[in-house]
Coordinates of C-alpha atoms (C1' of nucleotides) in Angstrom, one line a residue:
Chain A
X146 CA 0.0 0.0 0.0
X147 CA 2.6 2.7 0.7
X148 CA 4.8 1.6 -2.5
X149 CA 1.2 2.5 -4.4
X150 CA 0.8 5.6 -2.7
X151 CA 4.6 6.5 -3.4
X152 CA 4.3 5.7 -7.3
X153 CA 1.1 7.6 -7.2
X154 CA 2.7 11.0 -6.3
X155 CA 5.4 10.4 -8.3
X156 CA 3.0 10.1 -11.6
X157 CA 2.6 13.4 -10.7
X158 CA 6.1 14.8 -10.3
X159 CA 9.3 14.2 -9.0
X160 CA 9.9 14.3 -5.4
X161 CA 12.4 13.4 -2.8
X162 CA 11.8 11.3 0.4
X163 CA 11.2 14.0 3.0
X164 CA 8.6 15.7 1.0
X165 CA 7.2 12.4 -0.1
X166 CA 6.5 11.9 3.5
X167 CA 4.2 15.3 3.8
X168 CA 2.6 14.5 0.5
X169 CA 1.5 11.2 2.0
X170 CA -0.2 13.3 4.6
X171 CA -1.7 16.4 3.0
X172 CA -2.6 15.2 -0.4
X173 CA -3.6 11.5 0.3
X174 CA -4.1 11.8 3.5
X175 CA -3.7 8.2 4.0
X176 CA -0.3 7.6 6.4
X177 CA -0.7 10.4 9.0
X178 CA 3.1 10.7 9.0
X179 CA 4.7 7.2 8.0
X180 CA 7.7 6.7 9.6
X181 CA 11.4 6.9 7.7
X182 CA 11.9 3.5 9.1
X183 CA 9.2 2.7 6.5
X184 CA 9.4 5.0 3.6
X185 CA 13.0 5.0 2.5
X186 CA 13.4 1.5 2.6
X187 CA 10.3 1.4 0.4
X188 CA 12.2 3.7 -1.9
X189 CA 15.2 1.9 -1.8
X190 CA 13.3 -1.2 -2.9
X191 CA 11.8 0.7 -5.8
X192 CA 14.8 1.7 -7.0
X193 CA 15.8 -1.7 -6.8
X194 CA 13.2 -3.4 -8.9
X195 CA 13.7 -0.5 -11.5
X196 CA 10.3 1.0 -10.9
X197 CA 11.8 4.7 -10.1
X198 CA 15.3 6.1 -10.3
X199 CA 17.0 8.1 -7.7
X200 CA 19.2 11.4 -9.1
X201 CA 20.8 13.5 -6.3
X202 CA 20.0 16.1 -6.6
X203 CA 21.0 18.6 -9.6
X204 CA 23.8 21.1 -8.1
X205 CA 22.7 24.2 -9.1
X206 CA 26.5 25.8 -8.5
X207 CA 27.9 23.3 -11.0
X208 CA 30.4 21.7 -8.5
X209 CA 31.8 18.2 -9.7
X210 CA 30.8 15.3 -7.9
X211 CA 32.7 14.4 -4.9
X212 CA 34.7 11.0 -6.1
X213 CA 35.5 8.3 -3.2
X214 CA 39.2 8.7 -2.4
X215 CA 39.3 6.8 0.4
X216 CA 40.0 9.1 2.5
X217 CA 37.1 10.1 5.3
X218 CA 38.8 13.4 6.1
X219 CA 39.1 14.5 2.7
X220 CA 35.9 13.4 1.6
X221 CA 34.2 15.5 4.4
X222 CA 36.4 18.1 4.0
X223 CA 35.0 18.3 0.0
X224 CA 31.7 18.1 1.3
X225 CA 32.1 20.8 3.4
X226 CA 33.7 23.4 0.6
X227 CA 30.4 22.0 -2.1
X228 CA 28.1 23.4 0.9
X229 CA 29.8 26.3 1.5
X230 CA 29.6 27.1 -2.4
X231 CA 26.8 25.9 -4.2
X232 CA 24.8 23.3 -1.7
X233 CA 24.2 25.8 0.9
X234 CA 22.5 24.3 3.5
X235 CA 20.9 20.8 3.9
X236 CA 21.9 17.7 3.1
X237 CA 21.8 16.6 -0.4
X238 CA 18.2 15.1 -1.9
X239 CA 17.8 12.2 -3.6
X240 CA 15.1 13.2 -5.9
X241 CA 13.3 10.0 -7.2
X242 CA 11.3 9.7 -10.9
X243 CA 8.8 7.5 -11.6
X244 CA 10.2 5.1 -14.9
X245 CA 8.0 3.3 -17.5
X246 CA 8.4 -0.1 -15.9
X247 CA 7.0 1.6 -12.5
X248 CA 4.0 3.7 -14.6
X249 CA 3.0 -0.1 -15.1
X250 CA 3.1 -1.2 -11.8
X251 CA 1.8 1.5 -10.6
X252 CA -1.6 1.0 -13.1
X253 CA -1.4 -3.0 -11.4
X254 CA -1.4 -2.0 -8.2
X255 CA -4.2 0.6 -8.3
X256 CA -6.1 -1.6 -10.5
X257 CA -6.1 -4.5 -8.6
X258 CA -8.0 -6.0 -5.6
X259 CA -5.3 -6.5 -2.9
X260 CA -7.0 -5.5 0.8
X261 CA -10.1 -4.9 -0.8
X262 CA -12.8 -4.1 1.7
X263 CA -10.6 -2.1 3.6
X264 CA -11.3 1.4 4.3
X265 CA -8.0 2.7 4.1
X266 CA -6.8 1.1 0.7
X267 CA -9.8 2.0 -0.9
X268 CA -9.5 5.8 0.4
X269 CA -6.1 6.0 -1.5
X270 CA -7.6 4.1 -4.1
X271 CA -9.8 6.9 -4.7
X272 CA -7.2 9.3 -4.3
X273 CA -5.6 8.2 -6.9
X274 CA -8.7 7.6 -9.2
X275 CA -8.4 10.2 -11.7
X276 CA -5.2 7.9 -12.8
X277 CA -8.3 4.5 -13.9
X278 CA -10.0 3.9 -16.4
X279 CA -13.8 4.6 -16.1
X280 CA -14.8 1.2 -15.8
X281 CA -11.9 0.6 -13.2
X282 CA -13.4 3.3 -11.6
X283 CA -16.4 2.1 -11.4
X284 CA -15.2 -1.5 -10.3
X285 CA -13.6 0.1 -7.1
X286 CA -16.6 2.2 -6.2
X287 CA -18.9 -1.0 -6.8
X288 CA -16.7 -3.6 -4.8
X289 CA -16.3 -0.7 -1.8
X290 CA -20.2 -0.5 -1.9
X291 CA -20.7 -4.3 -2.3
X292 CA -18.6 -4.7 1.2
X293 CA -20.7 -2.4 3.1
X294 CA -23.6 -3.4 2.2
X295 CA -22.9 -7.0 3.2
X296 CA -21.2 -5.2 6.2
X297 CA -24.6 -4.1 7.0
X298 CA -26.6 -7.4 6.6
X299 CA -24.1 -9.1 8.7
X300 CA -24.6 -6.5 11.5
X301 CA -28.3 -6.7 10.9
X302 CA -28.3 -10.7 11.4
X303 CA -26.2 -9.9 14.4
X304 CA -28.7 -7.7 15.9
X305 CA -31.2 -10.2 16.5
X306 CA -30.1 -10.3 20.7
X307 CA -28.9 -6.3 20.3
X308 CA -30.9 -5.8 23.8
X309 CA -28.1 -7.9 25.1
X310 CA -25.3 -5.0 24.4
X311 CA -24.8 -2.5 27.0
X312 CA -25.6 1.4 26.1
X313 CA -21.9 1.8 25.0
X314 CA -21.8 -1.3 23.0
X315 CA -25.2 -0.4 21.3
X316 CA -24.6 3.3 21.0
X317 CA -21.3 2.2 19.1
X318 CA -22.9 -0.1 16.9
X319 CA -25.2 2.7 16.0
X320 CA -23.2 5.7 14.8
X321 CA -21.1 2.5 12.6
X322 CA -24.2 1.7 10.9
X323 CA -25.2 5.4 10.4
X324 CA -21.5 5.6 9.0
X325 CA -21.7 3.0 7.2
X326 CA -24.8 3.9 5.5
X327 CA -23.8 7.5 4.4
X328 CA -20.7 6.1 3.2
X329 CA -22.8 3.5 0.9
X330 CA -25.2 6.7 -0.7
X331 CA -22.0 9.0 -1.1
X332 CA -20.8 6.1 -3.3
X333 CA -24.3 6.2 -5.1
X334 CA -23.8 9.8 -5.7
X335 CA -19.8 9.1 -7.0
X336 CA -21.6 6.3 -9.0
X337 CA -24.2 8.6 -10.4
X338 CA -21.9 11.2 -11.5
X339 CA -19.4 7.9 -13.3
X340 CA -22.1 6.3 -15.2
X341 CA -24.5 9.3 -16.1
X342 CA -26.7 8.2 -19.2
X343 CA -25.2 9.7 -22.0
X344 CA -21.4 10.9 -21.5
X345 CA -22.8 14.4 -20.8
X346 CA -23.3 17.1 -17.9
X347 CA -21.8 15.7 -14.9
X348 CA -19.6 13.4 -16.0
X349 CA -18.5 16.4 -18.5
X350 CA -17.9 18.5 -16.0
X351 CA -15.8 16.2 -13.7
X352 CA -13.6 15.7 -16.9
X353 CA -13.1 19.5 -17.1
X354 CA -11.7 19.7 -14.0
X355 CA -9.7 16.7 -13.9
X356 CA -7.8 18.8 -16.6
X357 CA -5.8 20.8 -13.9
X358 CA -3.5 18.0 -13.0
X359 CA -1.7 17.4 -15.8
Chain B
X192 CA -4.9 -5.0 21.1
X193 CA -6.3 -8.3 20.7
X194 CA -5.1 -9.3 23.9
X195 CA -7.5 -6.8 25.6
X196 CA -10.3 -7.8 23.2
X197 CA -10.0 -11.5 24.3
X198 CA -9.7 -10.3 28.2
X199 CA -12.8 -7.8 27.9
X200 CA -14.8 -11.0 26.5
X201 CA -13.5 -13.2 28.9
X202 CA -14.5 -10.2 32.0
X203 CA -18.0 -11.7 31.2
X204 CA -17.9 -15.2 31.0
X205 CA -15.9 -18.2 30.4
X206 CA -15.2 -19.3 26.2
X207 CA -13.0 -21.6 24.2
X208 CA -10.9 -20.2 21.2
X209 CA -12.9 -20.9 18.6
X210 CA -16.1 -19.5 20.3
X211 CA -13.7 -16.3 21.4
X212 CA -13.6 -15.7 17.3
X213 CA -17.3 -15.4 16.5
X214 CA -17.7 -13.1 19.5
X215 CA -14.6 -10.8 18.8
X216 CA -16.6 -10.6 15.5
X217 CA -20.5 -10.0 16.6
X218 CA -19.7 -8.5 20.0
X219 CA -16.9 -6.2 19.6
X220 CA -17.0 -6.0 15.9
X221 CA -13.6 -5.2 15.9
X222 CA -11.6 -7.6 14.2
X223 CA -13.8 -9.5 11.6
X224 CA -12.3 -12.5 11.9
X225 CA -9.1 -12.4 13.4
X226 CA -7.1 -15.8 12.0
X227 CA -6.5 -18.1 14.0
X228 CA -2.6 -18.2 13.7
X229 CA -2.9 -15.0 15.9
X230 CA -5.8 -16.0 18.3
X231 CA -4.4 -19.3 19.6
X232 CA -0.9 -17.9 20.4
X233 CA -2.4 -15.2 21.7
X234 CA -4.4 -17.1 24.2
X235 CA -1.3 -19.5 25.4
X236 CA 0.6 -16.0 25.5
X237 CA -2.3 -15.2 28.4
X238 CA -2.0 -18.3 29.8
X239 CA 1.8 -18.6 30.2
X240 CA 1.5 -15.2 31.8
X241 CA -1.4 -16.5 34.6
X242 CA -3.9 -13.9 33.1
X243 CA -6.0 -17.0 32.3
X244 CA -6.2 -20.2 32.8
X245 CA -7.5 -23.1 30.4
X246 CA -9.5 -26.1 31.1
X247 CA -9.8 -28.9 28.9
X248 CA -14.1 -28.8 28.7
X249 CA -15.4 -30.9 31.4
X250 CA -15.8 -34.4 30.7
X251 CA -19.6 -34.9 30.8
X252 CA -18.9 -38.5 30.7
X253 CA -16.0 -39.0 33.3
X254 CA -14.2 -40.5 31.1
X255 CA -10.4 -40.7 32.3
X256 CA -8.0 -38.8 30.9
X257 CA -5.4 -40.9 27.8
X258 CA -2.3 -41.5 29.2
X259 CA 0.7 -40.9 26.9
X260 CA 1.9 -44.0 26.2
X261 CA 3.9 -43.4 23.3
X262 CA 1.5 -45.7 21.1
X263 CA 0.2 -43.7 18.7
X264 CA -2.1 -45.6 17.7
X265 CA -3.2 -46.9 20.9
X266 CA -3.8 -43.5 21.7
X267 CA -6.0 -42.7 18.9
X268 CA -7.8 -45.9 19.6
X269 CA -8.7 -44.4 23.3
X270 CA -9.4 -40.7 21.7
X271 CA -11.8 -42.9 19.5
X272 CA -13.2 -44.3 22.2
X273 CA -14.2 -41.3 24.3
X274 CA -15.4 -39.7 21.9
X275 CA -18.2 -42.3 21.2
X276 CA -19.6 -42.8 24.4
X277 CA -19.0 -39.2 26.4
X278 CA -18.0 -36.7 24.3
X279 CA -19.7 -37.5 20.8
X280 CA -19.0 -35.1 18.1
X281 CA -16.6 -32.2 18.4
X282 CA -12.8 -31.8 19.4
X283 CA -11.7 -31.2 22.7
X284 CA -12.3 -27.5 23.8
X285 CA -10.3 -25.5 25.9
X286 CA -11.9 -23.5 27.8
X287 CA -10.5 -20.3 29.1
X288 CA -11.5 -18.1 32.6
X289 CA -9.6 -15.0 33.4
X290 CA -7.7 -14.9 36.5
X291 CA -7.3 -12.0 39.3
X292 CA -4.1 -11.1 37.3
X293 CA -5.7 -10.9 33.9
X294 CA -8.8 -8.8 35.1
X295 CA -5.5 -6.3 36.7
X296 CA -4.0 -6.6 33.2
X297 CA -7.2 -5.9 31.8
X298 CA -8.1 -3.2 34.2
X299 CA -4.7 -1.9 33.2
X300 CA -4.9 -2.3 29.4
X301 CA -8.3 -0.8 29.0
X302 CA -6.8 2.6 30.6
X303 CA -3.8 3.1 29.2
X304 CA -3.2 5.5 26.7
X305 CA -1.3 2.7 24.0
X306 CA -2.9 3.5 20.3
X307 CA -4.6 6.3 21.3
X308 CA -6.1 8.4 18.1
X309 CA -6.8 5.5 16.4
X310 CA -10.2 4.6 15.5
X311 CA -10.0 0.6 15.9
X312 CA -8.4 1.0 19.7
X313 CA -11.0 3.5 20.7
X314 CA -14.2 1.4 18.9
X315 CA -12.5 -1.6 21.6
X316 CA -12.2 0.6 24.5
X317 CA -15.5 2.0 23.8
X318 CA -17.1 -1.4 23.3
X319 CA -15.6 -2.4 26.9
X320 CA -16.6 1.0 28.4
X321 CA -18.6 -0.3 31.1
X322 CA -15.8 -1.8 32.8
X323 CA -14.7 1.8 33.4
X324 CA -14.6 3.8 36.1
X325 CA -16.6 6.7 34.9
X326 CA -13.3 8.9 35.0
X327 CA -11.8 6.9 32.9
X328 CA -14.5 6.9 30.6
X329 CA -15.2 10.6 30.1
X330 CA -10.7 10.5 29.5
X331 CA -11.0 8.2 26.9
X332 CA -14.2 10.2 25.2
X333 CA -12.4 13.2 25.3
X334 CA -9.4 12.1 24.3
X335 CA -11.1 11.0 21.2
X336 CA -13.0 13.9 20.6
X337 CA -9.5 15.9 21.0
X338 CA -7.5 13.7 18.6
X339 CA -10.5 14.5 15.8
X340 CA -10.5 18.1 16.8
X341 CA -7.2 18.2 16.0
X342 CA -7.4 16.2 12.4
X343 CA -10.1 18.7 11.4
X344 CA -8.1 21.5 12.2
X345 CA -5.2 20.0 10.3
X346 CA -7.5 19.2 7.6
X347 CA -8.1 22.9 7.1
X348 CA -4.8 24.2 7.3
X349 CA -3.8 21.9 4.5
X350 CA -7.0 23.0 2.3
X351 CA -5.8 26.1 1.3
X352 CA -4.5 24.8 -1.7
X353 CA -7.5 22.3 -2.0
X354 CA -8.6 23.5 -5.2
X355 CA -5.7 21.7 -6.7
X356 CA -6.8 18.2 -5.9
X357 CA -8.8 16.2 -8.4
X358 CA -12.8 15.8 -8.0
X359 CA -12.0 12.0 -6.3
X360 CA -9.6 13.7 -4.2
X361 CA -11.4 16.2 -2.9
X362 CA -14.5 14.5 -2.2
X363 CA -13.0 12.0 -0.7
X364 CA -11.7 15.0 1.7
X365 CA -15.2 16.5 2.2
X366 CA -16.8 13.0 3.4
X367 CA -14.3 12.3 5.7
X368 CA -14.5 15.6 7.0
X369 CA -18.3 14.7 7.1
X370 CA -18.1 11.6 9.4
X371 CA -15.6 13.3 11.7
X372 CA -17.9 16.3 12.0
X373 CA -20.4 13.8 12.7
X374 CA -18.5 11.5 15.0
X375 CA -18.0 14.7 17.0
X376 CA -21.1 15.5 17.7
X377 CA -22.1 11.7 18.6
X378 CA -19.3 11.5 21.2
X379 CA -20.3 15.3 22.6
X380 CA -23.7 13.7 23.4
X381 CA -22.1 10.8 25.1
X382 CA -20.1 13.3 27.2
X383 CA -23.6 14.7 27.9
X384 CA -24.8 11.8 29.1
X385 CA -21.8 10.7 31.1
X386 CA -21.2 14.3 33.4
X387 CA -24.9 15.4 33.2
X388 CA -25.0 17.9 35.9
X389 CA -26.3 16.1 39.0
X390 CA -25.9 12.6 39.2
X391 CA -29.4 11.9 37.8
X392 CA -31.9 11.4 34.9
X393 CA -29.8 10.0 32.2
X394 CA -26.8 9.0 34.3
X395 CA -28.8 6.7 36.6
X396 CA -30.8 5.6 33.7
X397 CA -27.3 4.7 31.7
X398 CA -26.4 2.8 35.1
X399 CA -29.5 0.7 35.1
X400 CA -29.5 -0.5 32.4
X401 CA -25.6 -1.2 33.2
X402 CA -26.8 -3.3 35.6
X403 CA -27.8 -6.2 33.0
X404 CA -24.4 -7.7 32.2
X405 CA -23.3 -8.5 35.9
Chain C
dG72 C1' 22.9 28.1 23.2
dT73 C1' 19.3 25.1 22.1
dC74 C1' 15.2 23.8 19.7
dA75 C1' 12.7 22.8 15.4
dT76 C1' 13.2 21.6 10.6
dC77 C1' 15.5 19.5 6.8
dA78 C1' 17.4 15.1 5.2
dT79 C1' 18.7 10.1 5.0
dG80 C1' 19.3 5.8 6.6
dT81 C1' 19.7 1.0 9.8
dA82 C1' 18.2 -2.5 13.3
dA83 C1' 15.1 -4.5 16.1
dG84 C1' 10.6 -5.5 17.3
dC85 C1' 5.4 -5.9 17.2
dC86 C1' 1.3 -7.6 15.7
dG87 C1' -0.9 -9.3 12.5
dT88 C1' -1.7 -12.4 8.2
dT89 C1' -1.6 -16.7 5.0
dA90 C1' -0.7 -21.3 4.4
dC91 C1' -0.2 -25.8 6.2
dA92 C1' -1.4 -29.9 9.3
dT93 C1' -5.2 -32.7 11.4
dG94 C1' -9.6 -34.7 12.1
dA95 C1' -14.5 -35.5 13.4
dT96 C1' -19.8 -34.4 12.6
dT97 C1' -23.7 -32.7 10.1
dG98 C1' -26.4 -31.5 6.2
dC99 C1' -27.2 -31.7 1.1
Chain D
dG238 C1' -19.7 -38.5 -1.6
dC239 C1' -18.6 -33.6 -0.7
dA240 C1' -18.8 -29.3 1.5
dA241 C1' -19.3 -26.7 5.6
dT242 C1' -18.7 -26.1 10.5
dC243 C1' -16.3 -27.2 14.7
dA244 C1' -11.8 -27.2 16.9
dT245 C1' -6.7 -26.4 17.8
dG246 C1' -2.4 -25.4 16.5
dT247 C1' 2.6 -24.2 13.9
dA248 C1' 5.7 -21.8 10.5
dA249 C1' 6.8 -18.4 7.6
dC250 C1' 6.3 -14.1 6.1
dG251 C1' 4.6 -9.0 5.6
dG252 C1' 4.5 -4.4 6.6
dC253 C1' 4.6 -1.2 9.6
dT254 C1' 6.6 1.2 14.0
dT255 C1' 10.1 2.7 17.4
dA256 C1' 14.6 3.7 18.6
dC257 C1' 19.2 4.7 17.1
dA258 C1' 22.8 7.2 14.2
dT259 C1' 24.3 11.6 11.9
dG260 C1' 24.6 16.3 10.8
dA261 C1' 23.6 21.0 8.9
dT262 C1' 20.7 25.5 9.1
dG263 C1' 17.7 29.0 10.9
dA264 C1' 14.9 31.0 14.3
dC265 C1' 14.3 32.5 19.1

DNA sequence: GTCATCATGTAAGCCGTTACATGATTGC
DNA sequence: GCAATCATGTAACGGCTTACATGATGAC
C-alpha cells in the first residue's frame, strides 16, 4: 500500500523522500506521518526493482561530484567546501522519478484487488482515481459498496439479541451503521456522477476539471 | 490490542478459542475475523503469563483422561473411544477463565493510553466502556474527541490549496470531513450523558441499564 | 545556546496475516 | 460422496513502528 501511494505521487512529479513523506499526509491523507523506518526502505526497494530512479539532486552551483578517495577526512572536508559554495544548507536530496516499468506497476497496483474491503486502501484508491479507467473506476466504487452493504446485513443478522449489548456497546454499533450507511449513498452519488446516461453534464464537467492536473 | 479484546470478553464469561472468534466478531466488531494463527498464540501467550487459565471442557462422561503411552495408535484408539460414548462429536475444547491477574491486566490495558487516536483502539475501548470507572471513561471520550478536533483543524490548514486536488480527491476530503464532524457530535452527546450535571436522569438511567451484564 | 526543521538511513521488534497440518460431525 | 462447520495449533512471512545514528541551518 505505501509503495502505491509513493508511485502515485510520483505520476505526478518528482519528489524526494522527505517531501514524499508530507505529500502522503496532505494530499492522500492516508499515512498520517509514515515513519522513515518505512518510507526510505520502500524507496530503496523501488529503486531496486527498476520501478523509479533516484538522481541526487542537480547542483545548481555546478560543482563536480565528490569522487570516493578513500580518504574520510578528505571526503568531508569536500563536502564541506560544495556546501559552503553551491549546496548551501541541507543535506543533499535524492530526488526519485517515476520510470515506464513503475507507470505499469503503478496501473497493477491501483487496478487490482489486494486488501479490498478495507477502508483505508480503498480511500487511497480513490485518491488516486483520476489515474483509472472509467470502468476501473467504477469496479472500485462498486466492490467498496458491495462490502458495506454486506457489512450491514451481517450486522443486521447480528442484531437479532442487540438488547443484550450495554448502552456503550449499542450506541457504538449505532453511529457505525449510520456511518456505514452514508458512506454507501455518497458512493451512489460518486456512481451517479461515473455512469451518467449519456457521457454528458456531470460526467462532462468532472472531466473538465480533472484537466488541472496534468 | 487483541489481547485486551480477548480479556474484555473473557470479564463476562468463560469461552474456548474458537467461540472467542465469533464473538470478537458480533460483539466487539472489531476484528472481523481475526485468523487463528494470531488468536491461539495469543491465548497461550495469556496463559503462560497467569492472566488466564484453560480447562480442557469438562468431561460430561467421566471418562479418564489418555495416558501418553507413546503408542500412537493406541492413543487414537482411546481418543476414539471417548469420543463415542462421552463426548460424541466435536474436538476437545479448551476453555479459558480470566484470573485476578488478567482482570489487573485488563483493568490496566483498557486505561492506558497505547494507540490512542486511532479509531480501531477507541471502537474496543469503547465497546468495553462499562468496565470503566466513569473517570476513565469521560478520559477516553475526550481524548477521542480531541484527537479528531485536531485532524479537522489539520485538515483545514492543509485546504488552502485544495482547489488543486482532483474531484475524487477532494471528495473523498469533504466525506471524511463529514463523518468526523459527525462523530464529534455523537461522542459530545455521550459526554452529555456521562457528566450530566447532577448525578441523575440520564446518568442513573445509563447505570440501570448497566446493571444487565453483571 | 538550544530547539525545530530538513534530510537520509539501519536494526530490532510488534502484531498481525496466509498457508499448512489434522480430524470428526452434520447436512445436502 | 462432498462441502461446511467445529476445533486447535505451527511456520513463515509481511508491513509497519520505534529507537538509534548523523549532521547541517535557521529562528528565538
Amino acid at each position: 500500500m505505501l509503495e502505491l501511494a509513493i508511485l502515485g505521487l510520483l505520476e505526478g512529479q518528482e519528489l524526494h523522500g522527505y517531501e514524499i513523506r508530507k505529500r502522503l499526509r496532505d494530499d492522500l491523507g492516508i499515512f498520517s506521518n509514515v515513519s522513515f523506518g518505512s518510507l526510505y526502505p520502500a524507496l530503496n526497494r523501488l529503486e531496486r526493482s527498476g520501478a523509479v530512479v533516484a538522481v541526487v539532486e542537480p547542483d545548481a552551483g555546478s560543482t563536480t561530484p565528490v569522487p570516493m578517495t578513500g580518504s574520510l577526512s578528505g571526503e568531508r572536508a569536500a563536502l564541506r567546501a560544495r556546501r559552503a559554495t553551491s549546496n548551501r544548507g541541507r543535506r543533499a536530496r535524492k530526488v526519485y522519478r517515476i520510470t515506464p516499468e513503475g507507470k505499469a506497476l503503478f496501473a497493477e497496483l491501483l487496478d487490482s484487488e489486494r486488501d479490498a474491503d478495507d477502508a483505508r486502501s480503498f480511500g487511497l484508491r480513490l485518491a488516486l482515481a483520476r489515474y483509472l479507467p472509467p470502468s476501473a473506476r467504477v469496479r472500485l466504487l462498486e466492490r467498496r459498496r458491495a462490502s458495506l452493504v454486506e457489512r450491514l446485513e451481517q450486522a443486521r443478522l447480528a442484531a437479532t439479541g442487540r438488547d443484550r449489548l450495554d448502552p456503550y456497546a449499542r450506541s457504538l454499533v449505532e453511529h457505525t451503521t449510520e456511518v456505514t450507511e452514508r458512506e454507501i449513498s455518497w458512493l451512489d452519488r460518486l456512481l451517479d456522477a461515473e455512469r451518467a446516461p449519456g457521457v454528458t453534464a456531470r460526467t462532462v464537467a468532472i472531466a473538465d476539471t480533472e484537466g488541472e492536473h496534468r
